[in-house]
């Protein structure tokens, strides 16, 4: 973008001579500076298209990191009992203590696995909610919640000795050790509507509340096998109500009412975590999840 100043950009005439010096304001990529124009060959700059990484502030909508930050390491999901059984676990504290706190040392049964990765930062987890498919009762996942952090100290026979670096609550025998997830959770993905129709429900609320509202994190019974990836926007619907016909006496099912929208920020094979972006009515565990109309993306951007 050129803005000429005075006369012509090529210069002006003086005493029968053209003085080839002018002043132009040049704006390049948001910055403005003064540049001289001379009667000499100008450098030709060839432009070519390139990918520009858009800062998170220019994308819409985005999820605030502090809203879902606990899920970086606060929660983990194991998709089978066999996988859970293979994870290192706490045997006991020193001298057989059953309750272990910050600074205490404890014994872990982990085979050679812990000895091979001594420098790996470890998080201590306690198995919690077990999620099953509401219809088939298939195991979808076992949720683990962090109770502390530990560092490897030494190997003693068949056991490994760890020291508690941080404890959110008392650590107990049976708690599991997993490598600390160092990679950041992506929060700058592009919102999108799933390519195919999906039909699921809210399995649970990791924070343990009964009702779901805006900015609540929920667990869904949809995952990668359903085509659900981070950024997927889903519609939330209140469960169909059952009423009794006052005259006939039979049971009638009333259609569920639209309840809001959620965006998936982490997905596993059979389960995903999503943040409720909008809630027009109170929702609860068991309410439906489905593919929304594509116009919902326009609605989110408008906000």
PDB file of C-alpha atoms in Angstrom, residues 103-287:
ATOM      1  CA  UNK A 103       8.002 -37.010  51.102  1.00  0.00           C
ATOM      2  CA  UNK A 104       7.323 -40.644  52.026  1.00  0.00           C
ATOM      3  CA  UNK A 105       8.887 -43.534  50.173  1.00  0.00           C
ATOM      4  CA  UNK A 106       6.911 -46.518  48.973  1.00  0.00           C
ATOM      5  CA  UNK A 107       7.291 -49.787  47.110  1.00  0.00           C
ATOM      6  CA  UNK A 108       5.971 -50.387  43.608  1.00  0.00           C
ATOM      7  CA  UNK A 109       5.568 -53.621  41.712  1.00  0.00           C
ATOM      8  CA  UNK A 110       6.498 -52.804  38.143  1.00  0.00           C
ATOM      9  CA  UNK A 111       8.820 -55.516  36.870  1.00  0.00           C
ATOM     10  CA  UNK A 112      11.690 -54.053  34.849  1.00  0.00           C
ATOM     11  CA  UNK A 113       9.575 -51.273  33.378  1.00  0.00           C
ATOM     12  CA  UNK A 114      10.318 -48.647  36.049  1.00  0.00           C
ATOM     13  CA  UNK A 115      14.013 -49.505  36.144  1.00  0.00           C
ATOM     14  CA  UNK A 116      14.288 -48.894  32.410  1.00  0.00           C
ATOM     15  CA  UNK A 117      12.814 -45.411  32.677  1.00  0.00           C
ATOM     16  CA  UNK A 118      14.213 -43.963  35.874  1.00  0.00           C
ATOM     17  CA  UNK A 119      14.204 -40.396  34.634  1.00  0.00           C
ATOM     18  CA  UNK A 120      10.533 -40.479  33.603  1.00  0.00           C
ATOM     19  CA  UNK A 121       8.301 -38.266  35.705  1.00  0.00           C
ATOM     20  CA  UNK A 122       5.508 -40.325  37.259  1.00  0.00           C
ATOM     21  CA  UNK A 123       1.948 -39.460  38.209  1.00  0.00           C
ATOM     22  CA  UNK A 124       0.059 -41.575  40.737  1.00  0.00           C
ATOM     23  CA  UNK A 125      -3.535 -42.431  39.834  1.00  0.00           C
ATOM     24  CA  UNK A 126      -6.476 -44.040  41.596  1.00  0.00           C
ATOM     25  CA  UNK A 127      -9.006 -46.012  39.540  1.00  0.00           C
ATOM     26  CA  UNK A 128     -12.412 -44.374  39.685  1.00  0.00           C
ATOM     27  CA  UNK A 129     -15.494 -44.447  37.482  1.00  0.00           C
ATOM     28  CA  UNK A 130     -15.968 -47.433  35.191  1.00  0.00           C
ATOM     29  CA  UNK A 131     -17.929 -46.577  32.053  1.00  0.00           C
ATOM     30  CA  UNK A 132     -20.118 -49.105  30.221  1.00  0.00           C
ATOM     31  CA  UNK A 133     -22.185 -48.830  27.067  1.00  0.00           C
ATOM     32  CA  UNK A 134     -25.748 -47.998  28.217  1.00  0.00           C
ATOM     33  CA  UNK A 135     -27.249 -50.570  25.827  1.00  0.00           C
ATOM     34  CA  UNK A 136     -24.734 -53.410  25.380  1.00  0.00           C
ATOM     35  CA  UNK A 137     -22.981 -53.045  28.767  1.00  0.00           C
ATOM     36  CA  UNK A 138     -19.637 -53.186  26.890  1.00  0.00           C
ATOM     37  CA  UNK A 139     -16.730 -51.773  28.895  1.00  0.00           C
ATOM     38  CA  UNK A 140     -15.875 -48.392  27.397  1.00  0.00           C
ATOM     39  CA  UNK A 141     -13.179 -47.229  29.771  1.00  0.00           C
ATOM     40  CA  UNK A 142     -11.855 -46.965  33.316  1.00  0.00           C
ATOM     41  CA  UNK A 143     -11.235 -43.455  34.549  1.00  0.00           C
ATOM     42  CA  UNK A 144      -8.180 -42.711  36.674  1.00  0.00           C
ATOM     43  CA  UNK A 145      -7.787 -39.623  38.824  1.00  0.00           C
ATOM     44  CA  UNK A 146      -4.402 -38.269  39.899  1.00  0.00           C
ATOM     45  CA  UNK A 147      -3.597 -38.349  43.605  1.00  0.00           C
ATOM     46  CA  UNK A 148       0.078 -37.360  43.459  1.00  0.00           C
ATOM     47  CA  UNK A 149       3.475 -37.394  41.764  1.00  0.00           C
ATOM     48  CA  UNK A 150       6.552 -39.500  42.458  1.00  0.00           C
ATOM     49  CA  UNK A 151      10.179 -39.994  41.462  1.00  0.00           C
ATOM     50  CA  UNK A 152      12.113 -43.249  41.148  1.00  0.00           C
ATOM     51  CA  UNK A 153      14.730 -43.825  43.879  1.00  0.00           C
ATOM     52  CA  UNK A 154      16.175 -47.326  43.548  1.00  0.00           C
ATOM     53  CA  UNK A 155      15.526 -50.956  42.771  1.00  0.00           C
ATOM     54  CA  UNK A 156      15.200 -53.483  45.619  1.00  0.00           C
ATOM     55  CA  UNK A 157      14.854 -57.049  44.399  1.00  0.00           C
ATOM     56  CA  UNK A 158      11.538 -57.398  42.557  1.00  0.00           C
ATOM     57  CA  UNK A 159      10.259 -54.023  43.743  1.00  0.00           C
ATOM     58  CA  UNK A 160      11.054 -50.406  42.939  1.00  0.00           C
ATOM     59  CA  UNK A 161      11.261 -47.681  45.558  1.00  0.00           C
ATOM     60  CA  UNK A 162       9.655 -44.335  44.744  1.00  0.00           C
ATOM     61  CA  UNK A 163       9.405 -41.106  46.709  1.00  0.00           C
ATOM     62  CA  UNK A 164       6.284 -38.944  46.780  1.00  0.00           C
ATOM     63  CA  UNK A 165       7.080 -35.489  45.404  1.00  0.00           C
ATOM     64  CA  UNK A 166       3.557 -34.149  45.667  1.00  0.00           C
ATOM     65  CA  UNK A 167       0.378 -35.595  47.178  1.00  0.00           C
ATOM     66  CA  UNK A 168      -3.132 -34.267  46.569  1.00  0.00           C
ATOM     67  CA  UNK A 169      -4.451 -36.858  49.015  1.00  0.00           C
ATOM     68  CA  UNK A 170      -3.057 -39.867  50.863  1.00  0.00           C
ATOM     69  CA  UNK A 171      -1.672 -42.525  48.545  1.00  0.00           C
ATOM     70  CA  UNK A 172      -2.770 -46.120  49.130  1.00  0.00           C
ATOM     71  CA  UNK A 173      -1.817 -49.647  48.054  1.00  0.00           C
ATOM     72  CA  UNK A 174      -3.332 -50.379  44.651  1.00  0.00           C
ATOM     73  CA  UNK A 175      -2.841 -46.869  43.271  1.00  0.00           C
ATOM     74  CA  UNK A 176      -1.265 -46.887  39.804  1.00  0.00           C
ATOM     75  CA  UNK A 177       1.814 -45.162  38.375  1.00  0.00           C
ATOM     76  CA  UNK A 178       1.886 -43.859  34.818  1.00  0.00           C
ATOM     77  CA  UNK A 179       4.330 -41.587  32.974  1.00  0.00           C
ATOM     78  CA  UNK A 180       3.445 -37.932  33.355  1.00  0.00           C
ATOM     79  CA  UNK A 181       2.036 -36.551  30.123  1.00  0.00           C
ATOM     80  CA  UNK A 182       4.394 -33.790  29.085  1.00  0.00           C
ATOM     81  CA  UNK A 183       2.824 -33.013  25.721  1.00  0.00           C
ATOM     82  CA  UNK A 184       0.429 -30.060  25.775  1.00  0.00           C
ATOM     83  CA  UNK A 185      -3.244 -30.668  25.087  1.00  0.00           C
ATOM     84  CA  UNK A 186      -4.174 -28.901  21.870  1.00  0.00           C
ATOM     85  CA  UNK A 187      -6.761 -26.193  22.428  1.00  0.00           C
ATOM     86  CA  UNK A 188      -6.456 -24.452  19.070  1.00  0.00           C
ATOM     87  CA  UNK A 189      -8.213 -27.052  16.937  1.00  0.00           C
ATOM     88  CA  UNK A 190     -10.870 -26.113  14.400  1.00  0.00           C
ATOM     89  CA  UNK A 191     -14.482 -26.641  15.487  1.00  0.00           C
ATOM     90  CA  UNK A 192     -16.335 -28.977  13.132  1.00  0.00           C
ATOM     91  CA  UNK A 193     -19.521 -30.971  12.884  1.00  0.00           C
ATOM     92  CA  UNK A 194     -18.944 -34.759  12.676  1.00  0.00           C
ATOM     93  CA  UNK A 195     -19.010 -36.096   9.116  1.00  0.00           C
ATOM     94  CA  UNK A 196     -21.620 -38.686  10.029  1.00  0.00           C
ATOM     95  CA  UNK A 197     -24.632 -38.898  12.280  1.00  0.00           C
ATOM     96  CA  UNK A 198     -23.840 -39.992  15.821  1.00  0.00           C
ATOM     97  CA  UNK A 199     -26.141 -40.865  18.680  1.00  0.00           C
ATOM     98  CA  UNK A 200     -24.860 -41.192  22.224  1.00  0.00           C
ATOM     99  CA  UNK A 201     -25.288 -39.895  25.733  1.00  0.00           C
ATOM    100  CA  UNK A 202     -23.557 -38.236  28.653  1.00  0.00           C
ATOM    101  CA  UNK A 203     -21.866 -41.009  30.649  1.00  0.00           C
ATOM    102  CA  UNK A 204     -20.705 -38.962  33.594  1.00  0.00           C
ATOM    103  CA  UNK A 205     -19.237 -35.787  34.995  1.00  0.00           C
ATOM    104  CA  UNK A 206     -15.628 -36.276  36.185  1.00  0.00           C
ATOM    105  CA  UNK A 207     -15.967 -33.556  38.807  1.00  0.00           C
ATOM    106  CA  UNK A 208     -18.760 -35.552  40.453  1.00  0.00           C
ATOM    107  CA  UNK A 209     -21.617 -33.059  40.170  1.00  0.00           C
ATOM    108  CA  UNK A 210     -25.135 -34.264  39.408  1.00  0.00           C
ATOM    109  CA  UNK A 211     -26.268 -31.599  36.985  1.00  0.00           C
ATOM    110  CA  UNK A 212     -24.570 -30.258  33.896  1.00  0.00           C
ATOM    111  CA  UNK A 213     -24.353 -26.587  32.995  1.00  0.00           C
ATOM    112  CA  UNK A 214     -22.224 -24.229  30.918  1.00  0.00           C
ATOM    113  CA  UNK A 215     -18.447 -24.860  31.210  1.00  0.00           C
ATOM    114  CA  UNK A 216     -18.999 -28.275  32.779  1.00  0.00           C
ATOM    115  CA  UNK A 217     -16.725 -31.054  31.533  1.00  0.00           C
ATOM    116  CA  UNK A 218     -18.603 -34.226  30.623  1.00  0.00           C
ATOM    117  CA  UNK A 219     -17.714 -37.775  29.571  1.00  0.00           C
ATOM    118  CA  UNK A 220     -19.449 -39.040  26.418  1.00  0.00           C
ATOM    119  CA  UNK A 221     -19.938 -42.593  25.155  1.00  0.00           C
ATOM    120  CA  UNK A 222     -18.602 -41.580  21.746  1.00  0.00           C
ATOM    121  CA  UNK A 223     -14.985 -41.832  20.670  1.00  0.00           C
ATOM    122  CA  UNK A 224     -12.632 -42.277  17.753  1.00  0.00           C
ATOM    123  CA  UNK A 225     -14.420 -45.386  16.545  1.00  0.00           C
ATOM    124  CA  UNK A 226     -17.472 -43.143  16.054  1.00  0.00           C
ATOM    125  CA  UNK A 227     -15.421 -40.574  14.131  1.00  0.00           C
ATOM    126  CA  UNK A 228     -15.296 -38.190  17.108  1.00  0.00           C
ATOM    127  CA  UNK A 229     -12.052 -36.217  17.256  1.00  0.00           C
ATOM    128  CA  UNK A 230     -11.002 -33.083  19.180  1.00  0.00           C
ATOM    129  CA  UNK A 231     -12.934 -30.085  17.890  1.00  0.00           C
ATOM    130  CA  UNK A 232     -16.136 -32.018  17.224  1.00  0.00           C
ATOM    131  CA  UNK A 233     -19.200 -29.943  18.115  1.00  0.00           C
ATOM    132  CA  UNK A 234     -22.156 -31.962  19.387  1.00  0.00           C
ATOM    133  CA  UNK A 235     -25.739 -31.191  20.315  1.00  0.00           C
ATOM    134  CA  UNK A 236     -26.951 -31.997  23.833  1.00  0.00           C
ATOM    135  CA  UNK A 237     -30.562 -33.017  24.302  1.00  0.00           C
ATOM    136  CA  UNK A 238     -32.565 -33.625  27.460  1.00  0.00           C
ATOM    137  CA  UNK A 239     -33.621 -37.268  27.737  1.00  0.00           C
ATOM    138  CA  UNK A 240     -37.122 -38.154  26.480  1.00  0.00           C
ATOM    139  CA  UNK A 241     -39.657 -37.971  29.277  1.00  0.00           C
ATOM    140  CA  UNK A 242     -42.017 -40.830  30.093  1.00  0.00           C
ATOM    141  CA  UNK A 243     -45.594 -39.997  31.028  1.00  0.00           C
ATOM    142  CA  UNK A 244     -48.687 -42.047  31.619  1.00  0.00           C
ATOM    143  CA  UNK A 245     -51.747 -41.425  29.434  1.00  0.00           C
ATOM    144  CA  UNK A 246     -54.450 -40.174  31.856  1.00  0.00           C
ATOM    145  CA  UNK A 247     -57.218 -42.080  30.056  1.00  0.00           C
ATOM    146  CA  UNK A 248     -55.615 -45.094  28.403  1.00  0.00           C
ATOM    147  CA  UNK A 249     -53.080 -45.716  31.131  1.00  0.00           C
ATOM    148  CA  UNK A 250     -50.252 -46.660  28.771  1.00  0.00           C
ATOM    149  CA  UNK A 251     -46.769 -45.101  28.872  1.00  0.00           C
ATOM    150  CA  UNK A 252     -45.904 -42.405  26.355  1.00  0.00           C
ATOM    151  CA  UNK A 253     -42.429 -41.170  25.449  1.00  0.00           C
ATOM    152  CA  UNK A 254     -42.025 -37.447  24.873  1.00  0.00           C
ATOM    153  CA  UNK A 255     -39.226 -36.276  22.592  1.00  0.00           C
ATOM    154  CA  UNK A 256     -36.173 -34.825  24.284  1.00  0.00           C
ATOM    155  CA  UNK A 257     -35.753 -31.081  24.171  1.00  0.00           C
ATOM    156  CA  UNK A 258     -32.604 -29.329  22.840  1.00  0.00           C
ATOM    157  CA  UNK A 259     -30.381 -28.555  25.797  1.00  0.00           C
ATOM    158  CA  UNK A 260     -27.153 -27.075  24.510  1.00  0.00           C
ATOM    159  CA  UNK A 261     -23.864 -27.706  22.727  1.00  0.00           C
ATOM    160  CA  UNK A 262     -20.538 -29.252  23.689  1.00  0.00           C
ATOM    161  CA  UNK A 263     -17.108 -29.366  22.068  1.00  0.00           C
ATOM    162  CA  UNK A 264     -14.830 -32.399  22.372  1.00  0.00           C
ATOM    163  CA  UNK A 265     -11.284 -31.563  23.484  1.00  0.00           C
ATOM    164  CA  UNK A 266      -9.912 -35.077  24.059  1.00  0.00           C
ATOM    165  CA  UNK A 267     -11.038 -38.360  22.529  1.00  0.00           C
ATOM    166  CA  UNK A 268     -10.173 -42.000  23.111  1.00  0.00           C
ATOM    167  CA  UNK A 269     -11.234 -45.127  21.252  1.00  0.00           C
ATOM    168  CA  UNK A 270     -14.673 -45.443  22.856  1.00  0.00           C
ATOM    169  CA  UNK A 271     -15.019 -42.377  25.105  1.00  0.00           C
ATOM    170  CA  UNK A 272     -14.373 -38.648  24.851  1.00  0.00           C
ATOM    171  CA  UNK A 273     -14.242 -35.607  27.102  1.00  0.00           C
ATOM    172  CA  UNK A 274     -16.132 -32.479  26.070  1.00  0.00           C
ATOM    173  CA  UNK A 275     -16.688 -28.991  27.424  1.00  0.00           C
ATOM    174  CA  UNK A 276     -20.279 -27.724  27.497  1.00  0.00           C
ATOM    175  CA  UNK A 277     -20.199 -24.458  25.528  1.00  0.00           C
ATOM    176  CA  UNK A 278     -23.889 -23.596  25.787  1.00  0.00           C
ATOM    177  CA  UNK A 279     -26.680 -24.914  28.026  1.00  0.00           C
ATOM    178  CA  UNK A 280     -30.244 -23.690  27.575  1.00  0.00           C
ATOM    179  CA  UNK A 281     -31.640 -25.979  30.290  1.00  0.00           C
ATOM    180  CA  UNK A 282     -30.261 -28.130  33.119  1.00  0.00           C
ATOM    181  CA  UNK A 283     -28.773 -31.370  31.813  1.00  0.00           C
ATOM    182  CA  UNK A 284     -27.775 -34.562  33.595  1.00  0.00           C
ATOM    183  CA  UNK A 285     -26.061 -37.911  33.133  1.00  0.00           C
ATOM    184  CA  UNK A 286     -28.011 -39.969  30.611  1.00  0.00           C
ATOM    185  CA  UNK A 287     -29.062 -37.046  28.429  1.00  0.00           C
TER     186      UNK A 287
END
